[in-house]
């Protein structure tokens, strides 16, 4: 891996805000190499053979956890899986005590998902291990943003100068914030679109455009990233009904066909089919949703490999 000569500017991946554009490009170049590995008959390399990684998930996850696990196995790392629901956390054990007990088992790196924003930043100051943030509340989800930008680069050739619309539940989405930060650092134009109740105040301070009409956003963009409505994070009703939301902000083939250009469709998953996106769009040639899943493994391999290179 020739990319190992260069190094990341940070010892952890806690958020996109901590990365420089050169860090992102290095991750992408490394992911390109690992994607070649994933397409070979033997999909495993010994790059992290002496590294032990703990996947510490205080929140439910399927795609992200499996993607990290597969990335770790492809790199030949040893893996420890930890789920809060079946641990002493349910008995009142603190975050620091939980992680220190895991580190006492000589774990080198931690991949953590936590419901509270900033949990990874807090923990990085108290433990001697490298951390990868796999999502902290509605704050950041850096590897999702990296794989999304990597997928745009793969499909369109570059991210710089492209127009990306992020559509849906911006208010509760860690994917939205990380995507905005990542895409802006790579030189893309970004627009957010959704109901007024789901667009955060002061979002324009991040350098993004705001649009409340779906058709206008679609006409503007090269790529539409459709976000899931996060009902589990909504303590009040932000719109009258899912049916009304779907009528105003759901992407269907009729709407897509009405555009005078082709656009690329993305979704971080899980998809609420028939709400934010219909099946005929999700499964169409416009969609790179399955490419995002595959690229997620390569990007996470790159992040883990590059962070491991900073050890010692």
PDB file of C-alpha atoms in Angstrom:
ATOM      1  CA  UNK A   1       0.000   0.000   0.000  1.00  0.00           C
ATOM      2  CA  UNK A   2       1.908   3.041  -1.240  1.00  0.00           C
ATOM      3  CA  UNK A   3      -0.519   5.389   0.567  1.00  0.00           C
ATOM      4  CA  UNK A   4       1.020   4.382   3.919  1.00  0.00           C
ATOM      5  CA  UNK A   5       4.013   6.688   3.247  1.00  0.00           C
ATOM      6  CA  UNK A   6       1.654   9.591   3.908  1.00  0.00           C
ATOM      7  CA  UNK A   7      -0.260   9.805   7.167  1.00  0.00           C
ATOM      8  CA  UNK A   8      -3.489  11.229   8.494  1.00  0.00           C
ATOM      9  CA  UNK A   9      -3.211  14.498  10.416  1.00  0.00           C
ATOM     10  CA  UNK A  10      -5.290  13.069  13.297  1.00  0.00           C
ATOM     11  CA  UNK A  11      -4.947  10.064  15.627  1.00  0.00           C
ATOM     12  CA  UNK A  12      -8.710   9.435  15.780  1.00  0.00           C
ATOM     13  CA  UNK A  13     -11.674   9.716  13.421  1.00  0.00           C
ATOM     14  CA  UNK A  14     -14.170  11.523  15.626  1.00  0.00           C
ATOM     15  CA  UNK A  15     -15.767  13.731  12.999  1.00  0.00           C
ATOM     16  CA  UNK A  16     -15.293  15.164   9.523  1.00  0.00           C
ATOM     17  CA  UNK A  17     -14.635  18.557  11.115  1.00  0.00           C
ATOM     18  CA  UNK A  18     -11.290  17.210  12.374  1.00  0.00           C
ATOM     19  CA  UNK A  19     -10.119  16.138   8.904  1.00  0.00           C
ATOM     20  CA  UNK A  20      -8.317  18.207   6.294  1.00  0.00           C
ATOM     21  CA  UNK A  21      -9.120  17.863   2.586  1.00  0.00           C
ATOM     22  CA  UNK A  22      -5.747  16.110   2.168  1.00  0.00           C
ATOM     23  CA  UNK A  23      -6.793  13.540   4.800  1.00  0.00           C
ATOM     24  CA  UNK A  24      -9.984  12.806   2.861  1.00  0.00           C
ATOM     25  CA  UNK A  25      -8.076  12.409  -0.402  1.00  0.00           C
ATOM     26  CA  UNK A  26      -5.611  10.048   1.309  1.00  0.00           C
ATOM     27  CA  UNK A  27      -8.494   7.944   2.630  1.00  0.00           C
ATOM     28  CA  UNK A  28      -9.991   7.809  -0.879  1.00  0.00           C
ATOM     29  CA  UNK A  29      -6.702   6.791  -2.514  1.00  0.00           C
ATOM     30  CA  UNK A  30      -6.254   4.061   0.091  1.00  0.00           C
ATOM     31  CA  UNK A  31      -9.858   2.928  -0.386  1.00  0.00           C
ATOM     32  CA  UNK A  32      -9.234   2.667  -4.148  1.00  0.00           C
ATOM     33  CA  UNK A  33      -6.507   0.127  -3.408  1.00  0.00           C
ATOM     34  CA  UNK A  34      -8.684  -1.796  -0.974  1.00  0.00           C
ATOM     35  CA  UNK A  35     -11.562  -1.860  -3.444  1.00  0.00           C
ATOM     36  CA  UNK A  36      -9.223  -3.681  -5.830  1.00  0.00           C
ATOM     37  CA  UNK A  37      -8.543  -6.163  -3.006  1.00  0.00           C
ATOM     38  CA  UNK A  38     -12.288  -6.691  -2.446  1.00  0.00           C
ATOM     39  CA  UNK A  39     -12.744  -7.549  -6.116  1.00  0.00           C
ATOM     40  CA  UNK A  40     -10.064 -10.265  -6.020  1.00  0.00           C
ATOM     41  CA  UNK A  41     -10.840 -13.967  -5.470  1.00  0.00           C
ATOM     42  CA  UNK A  42      -8.953 -13.809  -2.142  1.00  0.00           C
ATOM     43  CA  UNK A  43     -10.378 -10.732  -0.423  1.00  0.00           C
ATOM     44  CA  UNK A  44      -8.121 -10.705   2.632  1.00  0.00           C
ATOM     45  CA  UNK A  45      -4.848  -8.902   3.365  1.00  0.00           C
ATOM     46  CA  UNK A  46      -2.649  -9.215   6.495  1.00  0.00           C
ATOM     47  CA  UNK A  47      -2.389  -5.431   7.031  1.00  0.00           C
ATOM     48  CA  UNK A  48      -3.792  -5.411  10.612  1.00  0.00           C
ATOM     49  CA  UNK A  49      -2.832  -8.928  11.644  1.00  0.00           C
ATOM     50  CA  UNK A  50      -1.425  -7.801  15.024  1.00  0.00           C
ATOM     51  CA  UNK A  51      -4.178  -5.267  15.802  1.00  0.00           C
ATOM     52  CA  UNK A  52      -7.203  -5.950  18.040  1.00  0.00           C
ATOM     53  CA  UNK A  53     -10.301  -3.833  17.399  1.00  0.00           C
ATOM     54  CA  UNK A  54     -13.330  -3.567  19.683  1.00  0.00           C
ATOM     55  CA  UNK A  55     -16.693  -2.713  18.134  1.00  0.00           C
ATOM     56  CA  UNK A  56     -18.506  -0.960  21.000  1.00  0.00           C
ATOM     57  CA  UNK A  57     -22.115  -0.205  20.127  1.00  0.00           C
ATOM     58  CA  UNK A  58     -24.318   1.525  22.685  1.00  0.00           C
ATOM     59  CA  UNK A  59     -27.020   1.930  20.027  1.00  0.00           C
ATOM     60  CA  UNK A  60     -28.563  -0.600  17.665  1.00  0.00           C
ATOM     61  CA  UNK A  61     -26.930  -0.912  14.257  1.00  0.00           C
ATOM     62  CA  UNK A  62     -26.954  -3.423  11.446  1.00  0.00           C
ATOM     63  CA  UNK A  63     -25.316  -2.013   8.315  1.00  0.00           C
ATOM     64  CA  UNK A  64     -22.595   0.071   9.995  1.00  0.00           C
ATOM     65  CA  UNK A  65     -21.619  -2.649  12.472  1.00  0.00           C
ATOM     66  CA  UNK A  66     -21.515  -5.369   9.801  1.00  0.00           C
ATOM     67  CA  UNK A  67     -19.570  -3.094   7.452  1.00  0.00           C
ATOM     68  CA  UNK A  68     -16.935  -2.376  10.102  1.00  0.00           C
ATOM     69  CA  UNK A  69     -16.738  -6.062  11.067  1.00  0.00           C
ATOM     70  CA  UNK A  70     -16.218  -7.099   7.455  1.00  0.00           C
ATOM     71  CA  UNK A  71     -13.605  -4.356   6.942  1.00  0.00           C
ATOM     72  CA  UNK A  72     -11.738  -5.570  10.046  1.00  0.00           C
ATOM     73  CA  UNK A  73     -11.850  -9.197   8.940  1.00  0.00           C
ATOM     74  CA  UNK A  74     -10.642  -8.311   5.444  1.00  0.00           C
ATOM     75  CA  UNK A  75      -7.640  -6.621   7.124  1.00  0.00           C
ATOM     76  CA  UNK A  76      -6.991  -9.717   9.304  1.00  0.00           C
ATOM     77  CA  UNK A  77      -7.558  -7.848  12.579  1.00  0.00           C
ATOM     78  CA  UNK A  78      -8.708  -9.595  15.753  1.00  0.00           C
ATOM     79  CA  UNK A  79     -12.219  -8.456  16.710  1.00  0.00           C
ATOM     80  CA  UNK A  80     -14.108  -8.020  19.982  1.00  0.00           C
ATOM     81  CA  UNK A  81     -17.818  -7.205  19.697  1.00  0.00           C
ATOM     82  CA  UNK A  82     -19.632  -5.397  22.498  1.00  0.00           C
ATOM     83  CA  UNK A  83     -23.367  -4.628  22.684  1.00  0.00           C
ATOM     84  CA  UNK A  84     -24.583  -2.358  25.487  1.00  0.00           C
ATOM     85  CA  UNK A  85     -27.966  -4.092  25.767  1.00  0.00           C
ATOM     86  CA  UNK A  86     -26.305  -7.297  26.974  1.00  0.00           C
ATOM     87  CA  UNK A  87     -23.564  -5.663  29.061  1.00  0.00           C
ATOM     88  CA  UNK A  88     -22.972  -4.158  32.519  1.00  0.00           C
ATOM     89  CA  UNK A  89     -23.984  -0.766  31.087  1.00  0.00           C
ATOM     90  CA  UNK A  90     -27.539  -1.897  31.818  1.00  0.00           C
ATOM     91  CA  UNK A  91     -26.439  -2.227  35.473  1.00  0.00           C
ATOM     92  CA  UNK A  92     -25.219   1.376  35.608  1.00  0.00           C
ATOM     93  CA  UNK A  93     -21.563   1.027  34.596  1.00  0.00           C
ATOM     94  CA  UNK A  94     -20.096   4.275  33.206  1.00  0.00           C
ATOM     95  CA  UNK A  95     -18.794   4.768  29.680  1.00  0.00           C
ATOM     96  CA  UNK A  96     -15.186   5.195  30.843  1.00  0.00           C
ATOM     97  CA  UNK A  97     -15.306   2.103  33.081  1.00  0.00           C
ATOM     98  CA  UNK A  98     -16.849   0.035  30.301  1.00  0.00           C
ATOM     99  CA  UNK A  99     -14.206   1.040  27.759  1.00  0.00           C
ATOM    100  CA  UNK A 100     -11.308   0.761  30.236  1.00  0.00           C
ATOM    101  CA  UNK A 101     -12.384  -2.797  31.012  1.00  0.00           C
ATOM    102  CA  UNK A 102     -12.292  -3.534  27.300  1.00  0.00           C
ATOM    103  CA  UNK A 103      -8.874  -1.861  26.964  1.00  0.00           C
ATOM    104  CA  UNK A 104      -7.561  -3.971  29.859  1.00  0.00           C
ATOM    105  CA  UNK A 105      -7.926  -6.875  27.440  1.00  0.00           C
ATOM    106  CA  UNK A 106      -5.219  -5.187  25.294  1.00  0.00           C
ATOM    107  CA  UNK A 107      -7.471  -3.733  22.621  1.00  0.00           C
ATOM    108  CA  UNK A 108      -5.715  -1.322  20.222  1.00  0.00           C
ATOM    109  CA  UNK A 109      -8.624   0.462  18.529  1.00  0.00           C
ATOM    110  CA  UNK A 110     -12.265   1.148  19.327  1.00  0.00           C
ATOM    111  CA  UNK A 111     -15.124   1.633  16.876  1.00  0.00           C
ATOM    112  CA  UNK A 112     -17.928   3.215  18.883  1.00  0.00           C
ATOM    113  CA  UNK A 113     -21.544   4.159  18.292  1.00  0.00           C
ATOM    114  CA  UNK A 114     -23.216   6.108  21.098  1.00  0.00           C
ATOM    115  CA  UNK A 115     -26.563   7.912  21.454  1.00  0.00           C
ATOM    116  CA  UNK A 116     -24.986  11.066  22.931  1.00  0.00           C
ATOM    117  CA  UNK A 117     -23.295  13.710  20.751  1.00  0.00           C
ATOM    118  CA  UNK A 118     -19.617  14.143  21.618  1.00  0.00           C
ATOM    119  CA  UNK A 119     -19.251  10.778  23.362  1.00  0.00           C
ATOM    120  CA  UNK A 120     -16.251   9.882  21.191  1.00  0.00           C
ATOM    121  CA  UNK A 121     -14.532  13.222  21.804  1.00  0.00           C
ATOM    122  CA  UNK A 122     -15.050  12.809  25.554  1.00  0.00           C
ATOM    123  CA  UNK A 123     -13.743   9.256  25.544  1.00  0.00           C
ATOM    124  CA  UNK A 124     -10.674  10.057  23.406  1.00  0.00           C
ATOM    125  CA  UNK A 125      -9.421  12.319  26.203  1.00  0.00           C
ATOM    126  CA  UNK A 126      -9.666   9.585  28.844  1.00  0.00           C
ATOM    127  CA  UNK A 127      -8.466   6.359  27.215  1.00  0.00           C
ATOM    128  CA  UNK A 128      -5.274   5.252  25.527  1.00  0.00           C
ATOM    129  CA  UNK A 129      -6.656   3.856  22.274  1.00  0.00           C
ATOM    130  CA  UNK A 130      -7.554   5.114  18.848  1.00  0.00           C
ATOM    131  CA  UNK A 131     -11.238   5.827  18.331  1.00  0.00           C
ATOM    132  CA  UNK A 132     -13.442   5.708  15.266  1.00  0.00           C
ATOM    133  CA  UNK A 133     -16.822   7.370  15.649  1.00  0.00           C
ATOM    134  CA  UNK A 134     -19.475   5.098  14.124  1.00  0.00           C
ATOM    135  CA  UNK A 135     -22.185   7.660  14.919  1.00  0.00           C
ATOM    136  CA  UNK A 136     -22.808   9.816  17.990  1.00  0.00           C
ATOM    137  CA  UNK A 137     -26.449  10.760  18.396  1.00  0.00           C
ATOM    138  CA  UNK A 138     -27.612  13.312  15.829  1.00  0.00           C
ATOM    139  CA  UNK A 139     -24.112  14.794  15.650  1.00  0.00           C
ATOM    140  CA  UNK A 140     -21.698  13.083  13.213  1.00  0.00           C
ATOM    141  CA  UNK A 141     -21.244   9.859  11.257  1.00  0.00           C
ATOM    142  CA  UNK A 142     -17.894  10.428   9.538  1.00  0.00           C
ATOM    143  CA  UNK A 143     -17.397   7.098   7.762  1.00  0.00           C
ATOM    144  CA  UNK A 144     -20.863   7.377   6.180  1.00  0.00           C
ATOM    145  CA  UNK A 145     -19.973  10.806   4.802  1.00  0.00           C
ATOM    146  CA  UNK A 146     -16.654   9.488   3.503  1.00  0.00           C
ATOM    147  CA  UNK A 147     -18.253   6.534   1.725  1.00  0.00           C
ATOM    148  CA  UNK A 148     -20.953   8.808   0.281  1.00  0.00           C
ATOM    149  CA  UNK A 149     -18.379  11.253  -1.113  1.00  0.00           C
ATOM    150  CA  UNK A 150     -16.237   8.336  -2.340  1.00  0.00           C
ATOM    151  CA  UNK A 151     -19.287   6.942  -4.169  1.00  0.00           C
ATOM    152  CA  UNK A 152     -19.985  10.334  -5.811  1.00  0.00           C
ATOM    153  CA  UNK A 153     -16.330  10.544  -6.894  1.00  0.00           C
ATOM    154  CA  UNK A 154     -16.557   7.029  -8.349  1.00  0.00           C
ATOM    155  CA  UNK A 155     -19.782   7.767 -10.244  1.00  0.00           C
ATOM    156  CA  UNK A 156     -19.095  11.325 -11.456  1.00  0.00           C
ATOM    157  CA  UNK A 157     -15.291  11.367 -11.567  1.00  0.00           C
ATOM    158  CA  UNK A 158     -14.886  14.127  -8.980  1.00  0.00           C
ATOM    159  CA  UNK A 159     -16.712  15.794  -6.108  1.00  0.00           C
ATOM    160  CA  UNK A 160     -15.441  19.337  -6.659  1.00  0.00           C
ATOM    161  CA  UNK A 161     -17.941  21.526  -8.490  1.00  0.00           C
ATOM    162  CA  UNK A 162     -20.790  19.024  -8.223  1.00  0.00           C
ATOM    163  CA  UNK A 163     -24.192  20.021  -6.859  1.00  0.00           C
ATOM    164  CA  UNK A 164     -25.410  17.737  -4.071  1.00  0.00           C
ATOM    165  CA  UNK A 165     -28.911  17.976  -2.574  1.00  0.00           C
ATOM    166  CA  UNK A 166     -29.456  16.342   0.831  1.00  0.00           C
ATOM    167  CA  UNK A 167     -33.185  15.779   1.166  1.00  0.00           C
ATOM    168  CA  UNK A 168     -35.313  14.800   4.159  1.00  0.00           C
ATOM    169  CA  UNK A 169     -34.865  14.817   7.928  1.00  0.00           C
ATOM    170  CA  UNK A 170     -31.881  17.170   8.196  1.00  0.00           C
ATOM    171  CA  UNK A 171     -32.633  18.105  11.812  1.00  0.00           C
ATOM    172  CA  UNK A 172     -32.110  14.641  13.313  1.00  0.00           C
ATOM    173  CA  UNK A 173     -29.499  13.337  10.872  1.00  0.00           C
ATOM    174  CA  UNK A 174     -25.849  12.809  11.779  1.00  0.00           C
ATOM    175  CA  UNK A 175     -25.383  11.770   8.135  1.00  0.00           C
ATOM    176  CA  UNK A 176     -26.478  15.220   6.940  1.00  0.00           C
ATOM    177  CA  UNK A 177     -24.000  17.166   9.073  1.00  0.00           C
ATOM    178  CA  UNK A 178     -21.043  14.920   8.231  1.00  0.00           C
ATOM    179  CA  UNK A 179     -21.961  14.971   4.540  1.00  0.00           C
ATOM    180  CA  UNK A 180     -22.200  18.761   4.479  1.00  0.00           C
ATOM    181  CA  UNK A 181     -18.778  19.128   6.115  1.00  0.00           C
ATOM    182  CA  UNK A 182     -17.154  16.506   3.875  1.00  0.00           C
ATOM    183  CA  UNK A 183     -18.651  17.697   0.583  1.00  0.00           C
ATOM    184  CA  UNK A 184     -17.854  21.344   1.315  1.00  0.00           C
ATOM    185  CA  UNK A 185     -14.212  20.444   2.104  1.00  0.00           C
ATOM    186  CA  UNK A 186     -14.011  18.671  -1.251  1.00  0.00           C
ATOM    187  CA  UNK A 187     -15.361  21.688  -3.161  1.00  0.00           C
ATOM    188  CA  UNK A 188     -18.969  20.636  -3.824  1.00  0.00           C
ATOM    189  CA  UNK A 189     -22.014  22.877  -3.683  1.00  0.00           C
ATOM    190  CA  UNK A 190     -24.538  21.602  -1.138  1.00  0.00           C
ATOM    191  CA  UNK A 191     -28.266  22.201  -0.737  1.00  0.00           C
ATOM    192  CA  UNK A 192     -30.547  20.878   1.991  1.00  0.00           C
ATOM    193  CA  UNK A 193     -34.232  20.315   1.284  1.00  0.00           C
ATOM    194  CA  UNK A 194     -37.132  19.277   3.506  1.00  0.00           C
ATOM    195  CA  UNK A 195     -40.090  20.568   5.515  1.00  0.00           C
ATOM    196  CA  UNK A 196     -39.375  23.780   7.432  1.00  0.00           C
ATOM    197  CA  UNK A 197     -39.755  21.857  10.708  1.00  0.00           C
ATOM    198  CA  UNK A 198     -36.929  19.464   9.737  1.00  0.00           C
ATOM    199  CA  UNK A 199     -34.403  22.101   8.608  1.00  0.00           C
ATOM    200  CA  UNK A 200     -32.221  23.285  11.522  1.00  0.00           C
ATOM    201  CA  UNK A 201     -31.976  26.982  12.249  1.00  0.00           C
ATOM    202  CA  UNK A 202     -28.707  28.586  11.145  1.00  0.00           C
ATOM    203  CA  UNK A 203     -27.939  25.685   8.766  1.00  0.00           C
ATOM    204  CA  UNK A 204     -26.919  28.273   6.157  1.00  0.00           C
ATOM    205  CA  UNK A 205     -23.935  29.157   8.383  1.00  0.00           C
ATOM    206  CA  UNK A 206     -22.409  25.883   7.123  1.00  0.00           C
ATOM    207  CA  UNK A 207     -22.321  27.305   3.610  1.00  0.00           C
ATOM    208  CA  UNK A 208     -25.305  25.418   2.218  1.00  0.00           C
ATOM    209  CA  UNK A 209     -28.356  26.514   0.261  1.00  0.00           C
ATOM    210  CA  UNK A 210     -31.810  25.845   1.699  1.00  0.00           C
ATOM    211  CA  UNK A 211     -34.791  24.770  -0.427  1.00  0.00           C
ATOM    212  CA  UNK A 212     -38.266  23.701   0.677  1.00  0.00           C
ATOM    213  CA  UNK A 213     -39.546  22.506  -2.707  1.00  0.00           C
ATOM    214  CA  UNK A 214     -38.420  19.027  -3.764  1.00  0.00           C
ATOM    215  CA  UNK A 215     -38.780  19.584  -7.514  1.00  0.00           C
ATOM    216  CA  UNK A 216     -36.681  22.757  -7.360  1.00  0.00           C
ATOM    217  CA  UNK A 217     -33.960  20.873  -5.459  1.00  0.00           C
ATOM    218  CA  UNK A 218     -33.979  18.033  -7.999  1.00  0.00           C
ATOM    219  CA  UNK A 219     -33.739  20.446 -10.920  1.00  0.00           C
ATOM    220  CA  UNK A 220     -30.722  22.084  -9.278  1.00  0.00           C
ATOM    221  CA  UNK A 221     -28.695  19.054  -8.254  1.00  0.00           C
ATOM    222  CA  UNK A 222     -26.417  16.476  -9.859  1.00  0.00           C
ATOM    223  CA  UNK A 223     -26.874  14.083  -6.920  1.00  0.00           C
ATOM    224  CA  UNK A 224     -29.840  13.636  -4.576  1.00  0.00           C
ATOM    225  CA  UNK A 225     -29.061  12.005  -1.225  1.00  0.00           C
ATOM    226  CA  UNK A 226     -32.410  10.916   0.219  1.00  0.00           C
ATOM    227  CA  UNK A 227     -32.439  10.666   4.017  1.00  0.00           C
ATOM    228  CA  UNK A 228     -34.649   8.471   6.165  1.00  0.00           C
ATOM    229  CA  UNK A 229     -37.259  10.040   8.420  1.00  0.00           C
ATOM    230  CA  UNK A 230     -35.857   9.297  11.884  1.00  0.00           C
ATOM    231  CA  UNK A 231     -39.038   8.749  13.842  1.00  0.00           C
ATOM    232  CA  UNK A 232     -37.059   7.226  16.729  1.00  0.00           C
ATOM    233  CA  UNK A 233     -35.380  10.602  17.361  1.00  0.00           C
ATOM    234  CA  UNK A 234     -38.564  12.669  17.076  1.00  0.00           C
ATOM    235  CA  UNK A 235     -40.214  13.468  20.389  1.00  0.00           C
ATOM    236  CA  UNK A 236     -42.958  15.554  18.735  1.00  0.00           C
ATOM    237  CA  UNK A 237     -44.769  15.437  15.374  1.00  0.00           C
ATOM    238  CA  UNK A 238     -42.754  17.436  12.827  1.00  0.00           C
ATOM    239  CA  UNK A 239     -45.256  16.879  10.000  1.00  0.00           C
ATOM    240  CA  UNK A 240     -48.908  15.748   9.833  1.00  0.00           C
ATOM    241  CA  UNK A 241     -48.359  12.206   8.497  1.00  0.00           C
ATOM    242  CA  UNK A 242     -45.939   9.971   6.608  1.00  0.00           C
ATOM    243  CA  UNK A 243     -48.401   9.985   3.713  1.00  0.00           C
ATOM    244  CA  UNK A 244     -48.285  13.775   3.456  1.00  0.00           C
ATOM    245  CA  UNK A 245     -44.495  13.766   3.795  1.00  0.00           C
ATOM    246  CA  UNK A 246     -44.244  11.211   0.991  1.00  0.00           C
ATOM    247  CA  UNK A 247     -46.511  13.274  -1.261  1.00  0.00           C
ATOM    248  CA  UNK A 248     -44.369  16.411  -0.790  1.00  0.00           C
ATOM    249  CA  UNK A 249     -40.840  15.016  -0.324  1.00  0.00           C
ATOM    250  CA  UNK A 250     -40.921  11.424  -1.549  1.00  0.00           C
ATOM    251  CA  UNK A 251     -38.939  10.664  -4.706  1.00  0.00           C
ATOM    252  CA  UNK A 252     -40.766   8.562  -7.296  1.00  0.00           C
ATOM    253  CA  UNK A 253     -40.081   7.603 -10.904  1.00  0.00           C
ATOM    254  CA  UNK A 254     -42.647  10.035 -12.299  1.00  0.00           C
ATOM    255  CA  UNK A 255     -40.828  12.920 -10.630  1.00  0.00           C
ATOM    256  CA  UNK A 256     -37.457  11.614 -11.789  1.00  0.00           C
ATOM    257  CA  UNK A 257     -38.673  11.215 -15.385  1.00  0.00           C
ATOM    258  CA  UNK A 258     -40.017  14.777 -15.393  1.00  0.00           C
ATOM    259  CA  UNK A 259     -36.495  16.209 -15.080  1.00  0.00           C
ATOM    260  CA  UNK A 260     -34.691  17.265 -18.257  1.00  0.00           C
ATOM    261  CA  UNK A 261     -31.461  15.596 -17.064  1.00  0.00           C
ATOM    262  CA  UNK A 262     -30.187  12.485 -15.326  1.00  0.00           C
ATOM    263  CA  UNK A 263     -29.318  12.708 -11.650  1.00  0.00           C
ATOM    264  CA  UNK A 264     -27.672  10.223  -9.301  1.00  0.00           C
ATOM    265  CA  UNK A 265     -29.725   8.885  -6.379  1.00  0.00           C
ATOM    266  CA  UNK A 266     -28.199   7.948  -3.003  1.00  0.00           C
ATOM    267  CA  UNK A 267     -29.531   6.767   0.347  1.00  0.00           C
ATOM    268  CA  UNK A 268     -27.568   5.949   3.527  1.00  0.00           C
ATOM    269  CA  UNK A 269     -30.097   3.273   4.566  1.00  0.00           C
ATOM    270  CA  UNK A 270     -32.188   1.811   5.905  1.00  0.00           C
ATOM    271  CA  UNK A 271     -34.692   2.748   3.213  1.00  0.00           C
ATOM    272  CA  UNK A 272     -38.321   3.388   4.110  1.00  0.00           C
ATOM    273  CA  UNK A 273     -39.583   2.262   0.720  1.00  0.00           C
ATOM    274  CA  UNK A 274     -42.622   4.239  -0.339  1.00  0.00           C
ATOM    275  CA  UNK A 275     -41.886   7.081   2.102  1.00  0.00           C
ATOM    276  CA  UNK A 276     -38.739   8.994   1.100  1.00  0.00           C
ATOM    277  CA  UNK A 277     -38.114   6.902  -2.018  1.00  0.00           C
ATOM    278  CA  UNK A 278     -40.080   4.373  -4.067  1.00  0.00           C
ATOM    279  CA  UNK A 279     -38.752   0.940  -5.001  1.00  0.00           C
ATOM    280  CA  UNK A 280     -38.647   1.691  -8.735  1.00  0.00           C
ATOM    281  CA  UNK A 281     -36.255   4.585  -8.003  1.00  0.00           C
ATOM    282  CA  UNK A 282     -34.177   2.776  -5.360  1.00  0.00           C
ATOM    283  CA  UNK A 283     -33.629  -0.164  -7.727  1.00  0.00           C
ATOM    284  CA  UNK A 284     -33.141   1.910 -10.902  1.00  0.00           C
ATOM    285  CA  UNK A 285     -30.001   2.699 -12.900  1.00  0.00           C
ATOM    286  CA  UNK A 286     -29.997   6.177 -11.344  1.00  0.00           C
ATOM    287  CA  UNK A 287     -29.357   4.651  -7.916  1.00  0.00           C
ATOM    288  CA  UNK A 288     -25.900   3.947  -6.443  1.00  0.00           C
ATOM    289  CA  UNK A 289     -27.301   2.714  -3.123  1.00  0.00           C
ATOM    290  CA  UNK A 290     -25.716  -0.758  -3.390  1.00  0.00           C
ATOM    291  CA  UNK A 291     -22.443   0.828  -4.539  1.00  0.00           C
ATOM    292  CA  UNK A 292     -22.498   2.837  -1.307  1.00  0.00           C
ATOM    293  CA  UNK A 293     -22.743  -0.406   0.681  1.00  0.00           C
ATOM    294  CA  UNK A 294     -19.781  -1.965  -1.131  1.00  0.00           C
ATOM    295  CA  UNK A 295     -17.739   1.231  -0.933  1.00  0.00           C
ATOM    296  CA  UNK A 296     -18.449   1.405   2.801  1.00  0.00           C
ATOM    297  CA  UNK A 297     -16.278  -1.659   3.403  1.00  0.00           C
ATOM    298  CA  UNK A 298     -13.375  -0.270   1.320  1.00  0.00           C
ATOM    299  CA  UNK A 299     -13.546   3.169   2.971  1.00  0.00           C
ATOM    300  CA  UNK A 300     -13.691   1.701   6.478  1.00  0.00           C
ATOM    301  CA  UNK A 301     -10.747  -0.568   5.640  1.00  0.00           C
ATOM    302  CA  UNK A 302      -8.841   2.555   4.570  1.00  0.00           C
ATOM    303  CA  UNK A 303      -9.711   4.465   7.767  1.00  0.00           C
ATOM    304  CA  UNK A 304      -8.692   1.577  10.053  1.00  0.00           C
ATOM    305  CA  UNK A 305      -5.495   0.916   8.093  1.00  0.00           C
ATOM    306  CA  UNK A 306      -4.414   4.565   8.128  1.00  0.00           C
ATOM    307  CA  UNK A 307      -5.204   5.029  11.826  1.00  0.00           C
ATOM    308  CA  UNK A 308      -3.283   1.844  12.675  1.00  0.00           C
ATOM    309  CA  UNK A 309      -0.302   3.392  10.888  1.00  0.00           C
ATOM    310  CA  UNK A 310      -0.344   6.187  13.486  1.00  0.00           C
ATOM    311  CA  UNK A 311       0.048   3.815  16.439  1.00  0.00           C
ATOM    312  CA  UNK A 312       3.151   4.217  18.535  1.00  0.00           C
TER     313      UNK A 312
END
